[in-house]
Amino acid sequence: MQVLNDSAAARTKPRTKPQTAPDMHFSAYRPIRKEIPGVTTPNLPALSLMSLIQDPVAEPTGLLLSGGGARAAYQIGVLRGVAEILPSNTPNPFNVISGTSAGALNAALLATHAPRLRTGVRTLEHIWKNLSSEKVYTPQSSTLLKSASNVLLSMLSSKASEISVAILDNSPLTSLLERVINFERIQRNIDLGYLDALGITASAYDTGESVSFYQAVQGIADWQGPHRIGRRTELQLKHLAASSAIPIIFPAVKIDDRYFGDGSVRQLAPTSTAIHLGARRLFAIGVSANRNKPRVQSEASTQPTLTQILGHIMNSSFVDTLENDLEFLQHMNALVPHVPMLARRMHGIEVSHIELLEIAPSVELNDLALDYYDELPKSMARYIKKSGSGSLLSLILFEPGFCTALLQLGYADALAKREEIAAFFRLTL
């Protein structure tokens, strides 16, 4: 059961409602911006200055961006559709943004562009369209095979070492993030009222805990649950690097005196972070094809290849946990009305219905990735054959063609759910 430890009432931000707004129909809550001494307020249109229609009874809305490697480009396509459905000058409509792995990279950049949603989405769209594998990773050694051999030797050795155990070097990605993300804007946008909280999740190698590092308004406390904790901090590049450091593929990242890896690993409840940060409505963008569609079962005549096995393992971290958690949340929503209020009070149970809207790919991304196999760098294609590698390809194919196809798919899927999105944001079309 999702236990809600952080009450929205504990927040300190003003919930003021303007006197009149006769010709606006968008009523999703965004707090009125505050004047901060020494901080210049951006000169935005009047609609943004009013933060659309303030609704003090509306519950905080959270955006959930999961991991999935290159699949995360799909999330930006969906957000482009959302930005098009909402009024053109709309600021960030999400009180809480929670990101994991590649989703954490999207989440952080959106938070830095919170004053105007479309600006953040267009920036991310430009990045993904011009992305290539060489801007994300390079082999740790001169060849991929030598890198894999070094990892295997490290695994067989019993001696502790400061040398990173990884097949690929993701320093090109960290350099890219350092250029495009201004982390100082996160707190600035929180102070101005464009955002309540940003959460980035990583996995601690020493304890196996899922640690959500967050930057937020006052009134939100750290939390601790089964195998997951929340820690307030000033988010930096190292937190994004840790959240996206796929085990064995990318090096672990040191934060303080501990090492962290990809946040999708052992993240049993992806929705937990956003809920702990105060969200009571969730807009979740998945990166797995519609789970309601039956999967076509192929006739396996041979043993699975190494790439199939790796893809299967990575899918279990990046995709399956989110699907399972969303399904659990839907079941809990159905049960909440049947739990008597007296029983809740007697046993100290704090539960709440979590409004949920999920947008997921309408086609299988594994199959889509196979259409762009020729984009795979030769150094990788030498070891990853096309047959049966769709799952792994969809995670590591950081190339313009595939990423653009994902952007277009996400955009189309969002527009196909235009009415549902409009209803979620209380928008009258």
Short mmCIF file of C-alpha atoms in Angstrom, two decimals:
data_model
loop_
_atom_site.label_atom_id
_atom_site.label_comp_id
_atom_site.label_asym_id
_atom_site.label_seq_id
_atom_site.Cartn_x
_atom_site.Cartn_y
_atom_site.Cartn_z
CA MET A 1 0.00 0.00 0.00
CA GLN A 2 1.29 3.48 -0.84
CA VAL A 3 1.69 5.18 2.54
CA LEU A 4 1.68 8.95 2.23
CA ASN A 5 4.03 10.45 4.81
CA ASP A 6 4.28 13.95 3.39
CA SER A 7 1.05 15.91 3.61
CA ALA A 8 0.40 18.60 1.03
CA ALA A 9 -0.81 20.73 3.92
CA ALA A 10 2.72 20.82 5.30
CA ARG A 11 3.87 22.89 2.34
CA THR A 12 4.71 26.52 2.95
CA LYS A 13 4.02 27.95 -0.49
CA PRO A 14 1.07 30.34 -0.96
CA ARG A 15 -2.10 28.94 -2.51
CA THR A 16 -3.75 32.14 -3.64
CA LYS A 17 -6.53 32.35 -6.16
CA PRO A 18 -6.88 35.37 -8.47
CA GLN A 19 -10.11 37.32 -8.25
CA THR A 20 -11.21 36.87 -11.84
CA ALA A 21 -10.07 35.01 -14.91
CA PRO A 22 -13.16 34.92 -17.11
CA ASP A 23 -11.67 33.86 -20.41
CA MET A 24 -9.24 31.14 -19.27
CA HIS A 25 -10.15 27.50 -18.91
CA PHE A 26 -6.95 25.86 -17.72
CA SER A 27 -7.22 25.18 -13.99
CA ALA A 28 -4.34 22.89 -13.07
CA TYR A 29 -2.67 24.41 -10.01
CA ARG A 30 0.58 26.33 -10.29
CA PRO A 31 1.63 28.57 -7.38
CA ILE A 32 1.84 32.32 -7.95
CA ARG A 33 5.43 33.43 -8.44
CA LYS A 34 7.10 35.17 -5.55
CA GLU A 35 9.43 38.18 -5.73
CA ILE A 36 12.83 37.11 -4.39
CA PRO A 37 15.30 39.81 -3.27
CA GLY A 38 18.17 40.08 -5.71
CA VAL A 39 16.46 37.90 -8.32
CA THR A 40 15.09 39.45 -11.51
CA THR A 41 11.68 38.13 -12.50
CA PRO A 42 11.54 37.17 -16.19
CA ASN A 43 9.37 39.43 -18.35
CA LEU A 44 6.79 36.85 -19.42
CA PRO A 45 3.31 37.31 -20.90
CA ALA A 46 0.40 38.04 -18.59
CA LEU A 47 -0.91 34.48 -18.81
CA SER A 48 2.34 33.16 -17.36
CA LEU A 49 2.45 35.86 -14.68
CA MET A 50 -0.89 34.62 -13.41
CA SER A 51 0.31 31.03 -13.69
CA LEU A 52 -2.93 30.38 -15.55
CA ILE A 53 -5.84 29.82 -13.16
CA GLN A 54 -4.89 29.22 -9.54
CA ASP A 55 -7.00 26.53 -7.93
CA PRO A 56 -6.20 26.12 -4.21
CA VAL A 57 -8.16 22.88 -3.96
CA ALA A 58 -6.40 21.22 -6.92
CA GLU A 59 -3.95 18.55 -5.85
CA PRO A 60 -0.24 18.76 -6.80
CA THR A 61 0.60 17.18 -10.13
CA GLY A 62 3.69 15.06 -10.71
CA LEU A 63 5.55 14.10 -13.90
CA LEU A 64 7.14 10.64 -13.87
CA LEU A 65 9.96 9.98 -16.35
CA SER A 66 11.38 6.46 -16.14
CA GLY A 67 14.62 5.03 -17.42
CA GLY A 68 15.13 3.28 -20.72
CA GLY A 69 18.31 4.50 -22.38
CA ALA A 70 17.66 5.81 -25.88
CA ARG A 71 13.96 5.09 -25.41
CA ALA A 72 13.76 8.24 -23.28
CA ALA A 73 13.55 10.25 -26.52
CA TYR A 74 9.94 9.02 -26.67
CA GLN A 75 9.19 11.00 -23.49
CA ILE A 76 10.11 14.27 -25.18
CA GLY A 77 7.82 13.49 -28.11
CA VAL A 78 4.95 13.02 -25.66
CA LEU A 79 5.81 16.27 -23.86
CA ARG A 80 5.89 18.09 -27.19
CA GLY A 81 2.32 16.94 -27.73
CA VAL A 82 1.37 18.06 -24.21
CA ALA A 83 2.95 21.48 -24.80
CA GLU A 84 0.98 21.84 -28.02
CA ILE A 85 -2.31 20.92 -26.33
CA LEU A 86 -1.79 23.42 -23.49
CA PRO A 87 -1.81 27.21 -24.06
CA SER A 88 1.32 28.41 -25.87
CA ASN A 89 2.84 30.40 -22.98
CA THR A 90 2.18 27.77 -20.33
CA PRO A 91 4.88 27.47 -17.69
CA ASN A 92 5.80 24.08 -16.28
CA PRO A 93 2.43 22.52 -15.31
CA PHE A 94 3.99 19.94 -12.97
CA ASN A 95 4.51 20.69 -9.29
CA VAL A 96 6.81 17.68 -8.98
CA ILE A 97 9.17 16.18 -11.58
CA SER A 98 10.68 12.77 -10.87
CA GLY A 99 13.24 11.18 -13.16
CA THR A 100 15.32 8.03 -13.23
CA SER A 101 18.24 7.03 -15.46
CA ALA A 102 17.81 8.65 -18.89
CA GLY A 103 14.51 10.04 -17.63
CA ALA A 104 16.48 11.94 -14.97
CA LEU A 105 18.35 13.81 -17.70
CA ASN A 106 15.06 14.90 -19.27
CA ALA A 107 13.64 15.79 -15.86
CA ALA A 108 16.55 18.03 -14.88
CA LEU A 109 16.54 20.01 -18.10
CA LEU A 110 12.77 20.49 -17.91
CA ALA A 111 13.18 21.82 -14.37
CA THR A 112 15.75 24.38 -15.51
CA HIS A 113 13.30 25.64 -18.17
CA ALA A 114 10.24 25.65 -15.92
CA PRO A 115 9.14 29.24 -16.76
CA ARG A 116 8.03 28.06 -20.20
CA LEU A 117 7.22 24.45 -20.99
CA ARG A 118 7.67 24.75 -24.76
CA THR A 119 11.19 26.17 -24.40
CA GLY A 120 12.29 23.20 -22.30
CA VAL A 121 10.69 20.70 -24.65
CA ARG A 122 12.21 22.30 -27.76
CA THR A 123 15.64 22.33 -26.15
CA LEU A 124 15.39 18.63 -25.32
CA GLU A 125 14.02 17.86 -28.77
CA HIS A 126 17.03 19.55 -30.37
CA ILE A 127 19.42 17.58 -28.15
CA TRP A 128 17.82 14.21 -28.90
CA LYS A 129 17.58 14.86 -32.65
CA ASN A 130 21.29 15.64 -32.82
CA LEU A 131 22.42 12.90 -30.46
CA SER A 132 24.84 10.19 -31.55
CA SER A 133 26.56 7.34 -29.74
CA GLU A 134 29.91 9.15 -29.76
CA LYS A 135 28.28 11.96 -27.75
CA VAL A 136 27.15 9.44 -25.12
CA TYR A 137 29.91 6.85 -24.75
CA THR A 138 33.22 5.48 -25.97
CA PRO A 139 34.88 2.12 -25.14
CA GLN A 140 36.98 2.21 -21.97
CA SER A 141 39.85 0.62 -23.91
CA SER A 142 40.89 0.70 -27.55
CA THR A 143 38.26 -1.86 -28.50
CA LEU A 144 34.97 -3.02 -27.11
CA LEU A 145 36.28 -6.58 -26.77
CA LYS A 146 39.25 -5.39 -24.73
CA SER A 147 36.92 -3.35 -22.51
CA ALA A 148 34.76 -6.42 -21.88
CA SER A 149 37.87 -8.49 -21.12
CA ASN A 150 39.02 -5.93 -18.55
CA VAL A 151 35.60 -6.06 -16.86
CA LEU A 152 35.73 -9.86 -16.74
CA LEU A 153 39.21 -9.84 -15.23
CA SER A 154 38.08 -7.30 -12.61
CA MET A 155 35.15 -9.53 -11.70
CA LEU A 156 37.45 -12.53 -11.25
CA SER A 157 39.93 -10.58 -9.11
CA SER A 158 39.34 -10.47 -5.36
CA LYS A 159 41.37 -7.28 -4.88
CA ALA A 160 39.63 -3.95 -4.35
CA SER A 161 40.47 -1.33 -6.94
CA GLU A 162 39.74 2.33 -7.65
CA ILE A 163 39.66 1.55 -11.38
CA SER A 164 36.09 1.68 -12.71
CA VAL A 165 34.51 -1.59 -13.77
CA ALA A 166 32.71 -0.72 -17.00
CA ILE A 167 32.66 -1.62 -20.67
CA LEU A 168 31.95 1.92 -21.88
CA ASP A 169 33.13 5.37 -20.85
CA ASN A 170 30.23 7.84 -20.55
CA SER A 171 32.37 10.97 -20.12
CA PRO A 172 31.07 12.36 -23.46
CA LEU A 173 27.56 12.32 -21.97
CA THR A 174 28.62 14.07 -18.77
CA SER A 175 30.40 16.72 -20.85
CA LEU A 176 27.22 17.25 -22.89
CA LEU A 177 25.07 17.57 -19.78
CA GLU A 178 27.50 20.04 -18.26
CA ARG A 179 27.09 22.27 -21.33
CA VAL A 180 23.30 22.17 -21.62
CA ILE A 181 22.07 22.12 -17.98
CA ASN A 182 22.37 25.12 -15.66
CA PHE A 183 21.79 23.55 -12.26
CA GLU A 184 21.51 26.92 -10.51
CA ARG A 185 18.20 27.46 -12.30
CA ILE A 186 16.58 24.60 -10.39
CA GLN A 187 16.54 26.43 -7.05
CA ARG A 188 15.76 29.71 -8.77
CA ASN A 189 12.65 28.22 -10.39
CA ILE A 190 11.63 26.68 -7.06
CA ASP A 191 11.97 30.07 -5.38
CA LEU A 192 9.94 31.74 -8.13
CA GLY A 193 7.14 29.20 -7.73
CA TYR A 194 7.49 27.40 -11.07
CA LEU A 195 8.36 24.09 -9.41
CA ASP A 196 7.89 22.47 -6.01
CA ALA A 197 10.35 19.59 -6.27
CA LEU A 198 12.73 17.73 -8.56
CA GLY A 199 13.70 14.16 -7.65
CA ILE A 200 16.55 12.14 -9.18
CA THR A 201 16.89 8.47 -8.21
CA ALA A 202 20.08 6.41 -8.10
CA SER A 203 20.97 3.01 -6.66
CA ALA A 204 23.50 2.71 -3.81
CA TYR A 205 25.95 -0.14 -4.39
CA ASP A 206 26.84 -0.57 -0.71
CA THR A 207 23.30 -1.00 0.65
CA GLY A 208 21.27 -1.78 -2.46
CA GLU A 209 18.88 1.03 -1.54
CA SER A 210 17.06 3.15 -4.08
CA VAL A 211 18.07 6.70 -3.10
CA SER A 212 16.02 9.65 -4.33
CA PHE A 213 18.05 12.84 -4.19
CA TYR A 214 15.69 15.80 -4.28
CA GLN A 215 15.65 19.59 -4.27
CA ALA A 216 12.37 21.09 -3.11
CA VAL A 217 10.40 23.75 -1.26
CA GLN A 218 10.51 23.78 2.52
CA GLY A 219 8.08 21.48 4.30
CA ILE A 220 9.06 18.25 2.57
CA ALA A 221 10.97 15.87 4.84
CA ASP A 222 13.37 13.04 4.05
CA TRP A 223 11.76 9.61 4.04
CA GLN A 224 12.76 6.00 4.50
CA GLY A 225 10.87 2.93 3.36
CA PRO A 226 11.59 -0.64 2.34
CA HIS A 227 14.79 -0.45 0.26
CA ARG A 228 14.18 3.20 -0.67
CA ILE A 229 15.04 6.53 0.93
CA GLY A 230 14.77 10.22 0.08
CA ARG A 231 17.55 12.73 0.77
CA ARG A 232 17.33 16.50 0.34
CA THR A 233 20.35 17.96 -1.46
CA GLU A 234 21.44 20.49 -4.04
CA LEU A 235 21.24 18.55 -7.27
CA GLN A 236 24.36 18.53 -9.40
CA LEU A 237 25.84 16.82 -12.44
CA LYS A 238 27.08 13.89 -10.34
CA HIS A 239 23.50 12.97 -9.38
CA LEU A 240 22.47 12.72 -13.04
CA ALA A 241 25.61 10.76 -13.89
CA ALA A 242 24.89 8.33 -11.06
CA SER A 243 21.24 7.89 -11.99
CA SER A 244 22.16 6.96 -15.58
CA ALA A 245 25.22 4.79 -14.83
CA ILE A 246 24.02 1.39 -16.11
CA PRO A 247 25.86 -1.34 -14.13
CA ILE A 248 28.86 -2.84 -15.95
CA ILE A 249 28.03 -0.74 -19.04
CA PHE A 250 28.94 2.64 -17.43
CA PRO A 251 31.23 3.38 -14.44
CA ALA A 252 29.78 3.83 -10.94
CA VAL A 253 29.68 7.42 -9.66
CA LYS A 254 30.98 8.52 -6.27
CA ILE A 255 28.75 10.85 -4.23
CA ASP A 256 30.26 11.80 -0.91
CA ASP A 257 31.82 8.51 0.28
CA ARG A 258 29.46 6.12 -1.53
CA TYR A 259 29.20 4.71 -5.04
CA PHE A 260 25.96 4.80 -7.02
CA GLY A 261 24.65 3.29 -10.23
CA ASP A 262 21.59 3.45 -12.45
CA GLY A 263 18.46 4.41 -10.53
CA SER A 264 16.31 1.88 -12.36
CA VAL A 265 18.13 -0.98 -10.65
CA ARG A 266 16.14 -2.21 -7.64
CA GLN A 267 13.68 0.67 -7.95
CA LEU A 268 10.70 -1.36 -6.84
CA ALA A 269 8.24 1.55 -6.71
CA PRO A 270 9.02 4.23 -9.34
CA THR A 271 5.94 6.27 -8.38
CA SER A 272 7.04 6.47 -4.74
CA THR A 273 9.42 9.44 -5.18
CA ALA A 274 6.83 11.73 -6.76
CA ILE A 275 4.24 10.78 -4.14
CA HIS A 276 6.65 11.42 -1.25
CA LEU A 277 7.44 14.80 -2.80
CA GLY A 278 3.77 15.72 -2.56
CA ALA A 279 2.22 14.69 -5.90
CA ARG A 280 -1.35 13.42 -5.72
CA ARG A 281 -1.86 13.30 -9.49
CA LEU A 282 0.64 11.54 -11.75
CA PHE A 283 1.37 11.98 -15.43
CA ALA A 284 3.55 8.97 -16.26
CA ILE A 285 5.34 8.46 -19.57
CA GLY A 286 6.31 4.85 -20.06
CA VAL A 287 8.80 3.48 -22.57
CA SER A 288 7.27 0.06 -23.08
CA ALA A 289 4.63 -0.81 -25.67
CA ASN A 290 1.02 -0.99 -24.53
CA ARG A 291 0.95 -3.85 -22.05
CA ASN A 292 -2.68 -4.52 -22.90
CA LYS A 293 -1.68 -5.64 -26.38
CA PRO A 294 -0.89 -9.36 -26.70
CA ARG A 295 2.78 -10.09 -27.40
CA VAL A 296 3.56 -12.16 -30.46
CA GLN A 297 5.39 -15.29 -29.39
CA SER A 298 8.17 -16.34 -31.73
CA GLU A 299 9.30 -19.89 -32.24
CA ALA A 300 12.69 -20.16 -30.56
CA SER A 301 14.71 -22.85 -32.35
CA THR A 302 18.05 -21.94 -30.78
CA GLN A 303 19.44 -20.85 -27.45
CA PRO A 304 19.09 -17.08 -26.74
CA THR A 305 22.09 -14.99 -27.75
CA LEU A 306 24.11 -12.91 -25.30
CA THR A 307 22.51 -9.71 -26.66
CA GLN A 308 19.04 -11.20 -26.09
CA ILE A 309 19.96 -12.10 -22.51
CA LEU A 310 21.42 -8.64 -21.83
CA GLY A 311 18.37 -6.96 -23.33
CA HIS A 312 16.09 -9.13 -21.22
CA ILE A 313 17.98 -8.24 -18.03
CA MET A 314 18.00 -4.53 -18.81
CA ASN A 315 14.30 -4.58 -19.66
CA SER A 316 13.55 -6.03 -16.25
CA SER A 317 15.09 -2.93 -14.69
CA PHE A 318 14.06 -0.20 -17.10
CA VAL A 319 10.56 -1.28 -18.05
CA ASP A 320 8.95 -3.97 -15.95
CA THR A 321 9.13 -2.22 -12.55
CA LEU A 322 7.28 0.87 -13.81
CA GLU A 323 4.56 -1.21 -15.43
CA ASN A 324 4.10 -3.28 -12.29
CA ASP A 325 4.04 -0.21 -10.03
CA LEU A 326 1.47 1.60 -12.17
CA GLU A 327 -0.71 -1.50 -12.19
CA PHE A 328 -0.40 -1.76 -8.40
CA LEU A 329 -1.33 1.91 -8.08
CA GLN A 330 -4.45 1.38 -10.18
CA HIS A 331 -5.48 -1.53 -7.96
CA MET A 332 -4.94 0.61 -4.86
CA ASN A 333 -7.06 3.38 -6.34
CA ALA A 334 -9.87 0.88 -6.77
CA LEU A 335 -9.52 -0.27 -3.14
CA VAL A 336 -9.24 3.14 -1.43
CA PRO A 337 -12.99 3.96 -1.52
CA HIS A 338 -13.73 0.65 0.22
CA VAL A 339 -11.45 1.28 3.21
CA PRO A 340 -13.68 2.75 5.98
CA MET A 341 -12.52 6.10 7.33
CA LEU A 342 -12.85 4.77 10.89
CA ALA A 343 -10.45 1.93 10.12
CA ARG A 344 -7.96 4.38 8.61
CA ARG A 345 -8.03 6.50 11.77
CA MET A 346 -7.82 3.57 14.17
CA HIS A 347 -4.79 2.06 12.45
CA GLY A 348 -3.13 5.34 11.46
CA ILE A 349 -3.32 4.54 7.75
CA GLU A 350 -2.84 7.53 5.45
CA VAL A 351 -3.92 6.61 1.95
CA SER A 352 -5.15 8.69 -0.92
CA HIS A 353 -6.52 8.17 -4.39
CA ILE A 354 -3.78 9.03 -6.91
CA GLU A 355 -5.17 10.29 -10.19
CA LEU A 356 -3.12 8.72 -12.96
CA LEU A 357 -2.66 9.25 -16.67
CA GLU A 358 -0.13 7.06 -18.45
CA ILE A 359 1.11 7.54 -22.00
CA ALA A 360 2.98 4.56 -23.44
CA PRO A 361 4.26 3.66 -26.93
CA SER A 362 1.60 2.42 -29.31
CA VAL A 363 4.13 0.21 -31.12
CA GLU A 364 6.83 -2.15 -29.88
CA LEU A 365 10.07 -0.15 -29.55
CA ASN A 366 12.19 -3.29 -29.91
CA ASP A 367 10.84 -3.77 -33.43
CA LEU A 368 11.26 -0.07 -34.22
CA ALA A 369 14.91 -0.22 -33.15
CA LEU A 370 15.61 -3.06 -35.59
CA ASP A 371 14.57 -0.77 -38.45
CA TYR A 372 17.51 1.47 -37.53
CA TYR A 373 20.10 -1.25 -36.90
CA ASP A 374 22.31 0.19 -39.66
CA GLU A 375 22.85 3.29 -37.51
CA LEU A 376 24.66 1.24 -34.88
CA PRO A 377 28.39 2.18 -34.81
CA LYS A 378 30.60 -0.43 -36.46
CA SER A 379 32.52 -0.95 -33.23
CA MET A 380 29.27 -2.11 -31.62
CA ALA A 381 27.74 -3.86 -34.65
CA ARG A 382 30.73 -6.22 -34.67
CA TYR A 383 29.42 -7.79 -31.46
CA ILE A 384 25.67 -7.06 -31.63
CA LYS A 385 23.97 -8.86 -34.49
CA LYS A 386 20.58 -7.74 -35.77
CA SER A 387 18.74 -10.99 -35.12
CA GLY A 388 17.16 -10.99 -31.66
CA SER A 389 18.88 -7.78 -30.54
CA GLY A 390 15.88 -5.42 -30.68
CA SER A 391 15.52 -5.09 -26.93
CA LEU A 392 19.17 -4.15 -26.36
CA LEU A 393 19.24 -1.93 -29.45
CA SER A 394 16.28 0.11 -28.24
CA LEU A 395 18.26 0.97 -25.11
CA ILE A 396 21.68 1.84 -26.58
CA LEU A 397 20.88 3.14 -30.08
CA PHE A 398 21.59 6.83 -29.40
CA GLU A 399 21.46 7.80 -33.07
CA PRO A 400 19.55 10.57 -34.91
CA GLY A 401 17.29 8.33 -37.00
CA PHE A 402 16.05 6.16 -34.15
CA CYS A 403 15.74 9.05 -31.68
CA THR A 404 13.80 11.13 -34.22
CA ALA A 405 11.47 8.19 -34.85
CA LEU A 406 10.87 7.93 -31.09
CA LEU A 407 10.15 11.67 -30.87
CA GLN A 408 7.63 11.41 -33.69
CA LEU A 409 5.97 8.36 -32.14
CA GLY A 410 5.66 10.05 -28.75
CA TYR A 411 4.17 13.15 -30.34
CA ALA A 412 1.62 11.10 -32.29
CA ASP A 413 0.68 9.05 -29.21
CA ALA A 414 0.13 12.23 -27.19
CA LEU A 415 -2.11 13.78 -29.83
CA ALA A 416 -4.05 10.51 -30.05
CA LYS A 417 -4.89 11.03 -26.36
CA ARG A 418 -5.58 14.75 -26.71
CA GLU A 419 -8.92 14.58 -24.91
CA GLU A 420 -7.53 12.56 -22.00
CA ILE A 421 -4.59 14.95 -21.62
CA ALA A 422 -6.88 17.98 -21.76
CA ALA A 423 -9.12 16.45 -19.09
CA PHE A 424 -6.12 15.66 -16.89
CA PHE A 425 -5.00 19.29 -17.00
CA ARG A 426 -8.59 20.56 -16.59
CA LEU A 427 -8.45 22.14 -20.01
CA THR A 428 -11.59 22.83 -22.04
CA LEU A 429 -10.84 22.25 -25.72
#
